[in-house]
Each structure stands twice: as structure tokens, then as C-alpha cells.
Amino acid sequence: MLAYALNVVPDTVGFMSTCRDLPEFVGVGDSIEDALRLAVEGLETTIGIYIDERRSVPMPSAPEPGEHAVYVPALTAAKALLSNAMIETGWRKADLVRALGVHPPQVDRLLDVNHHSKLDQIEAALLALGRRLVVEVQRAA
């Protein structure tokens, strides 16, 4: 799904991680491994801010030498892609409410990275926008 390239550097309190594609993101950890583990939640929060502000969530760039790829959870990636599709098509939440025949809070939850939406609901929303969610399995590094 979405794997963001993080730069992890020593800091005065441990290690700091940053992301070229999401400049608002800054993470910390006691070690490189800790910084990468903790980065997932920070990336989700940053993506949530983009969605809340109706800004397109930047797609990840390929990692450059020395950077680390960190995957966001598949559900968060699907929500980011749904939000981007809404922006690309000019749809507002109200348009999606009408197209899906649901109540406004249901669409709010579909775009909330902290809510565990059902994947079939996100698929239905994407189909209403003329998009299709494609899932693939890759070998873990």
C-alpha cells in the first residue's frame, strides 16, 4: 500500500525521523528501530490532518539511499486514497452521503483514520467516485 520514506538521524534525545513527502511529520525514538516503529502512528496522524483539512495526501516517493520505508496500515492507506479521490472529483462529504444513501456521521467515520471502518464500505465509496480499490500481497522485506 503506502510506504513512506523516512530519514532517521541522531538527535539530542535519541533519534528523529522526518518524511520528505509529509513535511509536517516529525517522529522520535530511543533507537532507529524505535523511531521507525513509533513513526507509523505519527504518519497516520499526519495523514489524518491532511484528510481533515481536505488537502490531497501526498503519495510516497521511493526511498533514497539511507532512508527507511515505513508502511502505513492498509485501512489508513485506503482512507487516504478515498480522500484524494474525493478531492480529484470535486466531491464533498455531502455528495458521498447522497450517493451511498447513508447518514453524514457514517461518511465522517470513513475518512477518520482513528475509526476502524469496514473495507467494503470504503470500496463502496470509491466505486461511487468511479474508482476501485486494488489490494496486493508482497513479500515482506
XYZ file of C-alpha atoms in Angstrom, residues 7-137:
131
model
C 15.114 9.851 7.195
C 16.236 8.903 10.717
C 19.066 10.875 12.303
C 20.586 11.049 15.792
C 19.071 13.771 17.967
C 19.810 15.109 21.434
C 17.234 12.755 22.992
C 17.660 9.718 20.718
C 16.667 9.610 17.058
C 14.448 11.897 14.996
C 12.564 10.809 11.873
C 11.282 13.053 9.093
C 9.486 12.436 5.808
C 10.102 14.285 2.531
C 6.566 13.623 1.327
C 4.842 14.677 4.560
C 6.886 17.649 5.828
C 4.574 18.123 8.829
C 5.653 14.738 10.201
C 8.396 14.559 12.813
C 8.921 11.479 14.968
C 11.315 10.446 17.698
C 12.557 7.266 19.299
C 15.242 5.928 21.593
C 16.809 3.955 18.728
C 16.442 3.791 14.955
C 14.168 0.765 15.338
C 12.094 2.543 17.981
C 11.779 5.672 15.815
C 10.596 3.571 12.856
C 8.105 1.631 14.987
C 6.669 4.804 16.504
C 6.574 6.530 13.115
C 3.543 4.521 11.985
C 1.219 6.288 14.430
C 2.731 9.663 13.579
C 2.292 9.057 9.859
C -1.346 8.099 10.458
C -1.898 11.285 12.455
C -0.292 13.393 9.727
C -2.412 11.732 7.039
C -5.474 12.385 9.209
C -4.612 16.089 9.302
C -4.411 16.208 5.502
C -7.801 14.497 5.248
C -9.407 16.789 7.855
C -8.095 19.859 6.022
C -9.275 18.494 2.644
C -5.754 18.551 1.248
C -4.532 15.806 -1.066
C -2.475 13.265 0.823
C 0.905 13.134 -0.952
C 1.775 9.750 -2.374
C 5.060 8.304 -1.126
C 8.291 8.701 -3.052
C 10.735 5.838 -3.425
C 13.264 5.731 -0.589
C 16.613 7.288 -1.335
C 19.854 5.741 -0.058
C 19.886 5.830 3.736
C 16.107 6.249 4.066
C 13.750 3.673 5.582
C 10.387 2.660 4.078
C 7.580 2.657 6.651
C 4.180 1.283 5.657
C 1.000 2.818 7.000
C -1.796 0.337 7.793
C -3.824 -0.720 4.755
C -7.013 0.813 6.161
C -5.297 4.185 6.622
C -3.965 3.969 3.061
C -7.472 3.215 1.760
C -8.880 6.230 3.627
C -6.141 8.470 2.204
C -6.908 7.222 -1.309
C -10.643 7.783 -0.754
C -9.995 11.340 0.414
C -7.751 12.017 -2.587
C -10.392 10.613 -4.947
C -12.997 12.940 -3.412
C -10.708 15.931 -3.938
C -9.870 14.875 -7.523
C -13.543 14.505 -8.448
C -14.673 17.622 -6.572
C -16.969 15.616 -4.307
C -17.778 16.822 -0.801
C -18.868 14.629 2.088
C -22.493 15.570 1.362
C -22.145 14.203 -2.178
C -20.898 10.895 -0.829
C -23.719 10.802 1.752
C -26.266 11.132 -1.066
C -24.531 8.634 -3.355
C -24.256 5.986 -0.639
C -27.628 6.706 0.990
C -26.084 6.909 4.460
C -26.052 9.406 7.330
C -23.311 12.078 7.495
C -21.552 10.537 10.534
C -21.009 7.344 8.522
C -19.046 9.245 5.877
C -17.157 11.122 8.610
C -16.047 7.762 10.018
C -14.965 6.522 6.578
C -12.479 9.411 6.481
C -11.384 9.175 10.136
C -8.019 7.388 10.398
C -8.802 6.574 14.044
C -12.024 4.710 13.197
C -11.889 1.067 12.157
C -14.116 1.226 9.104
C -15.116 -1.855 7.185
C -13.202 -2.236 3.953
C -16.372 -2.960 1.969
C -17.724 0.484 2.952
C -14.583 2.177 1.646
C -14.837 0.104 -1.531
C -18.451 1.228 -1.989
C -17.445 4.868 -1.510
C -14.646 4.540 -4.048
C -16.983 2.868 -6.549
C -19.410 5.781 -6.139
C -16.485 8.004 -7.157
C -15.723 5.823 -10.177
C -12.665 4.274 -8.527
C -11.754 0.740 -7.479
C -9.608 -0.342 -4.549
C -6.956 -2.866 -5.598
C -5.205 -4.973 -2.963
C -1.990 -6.893 -3.487
C 0.266 -9.051 -1.351
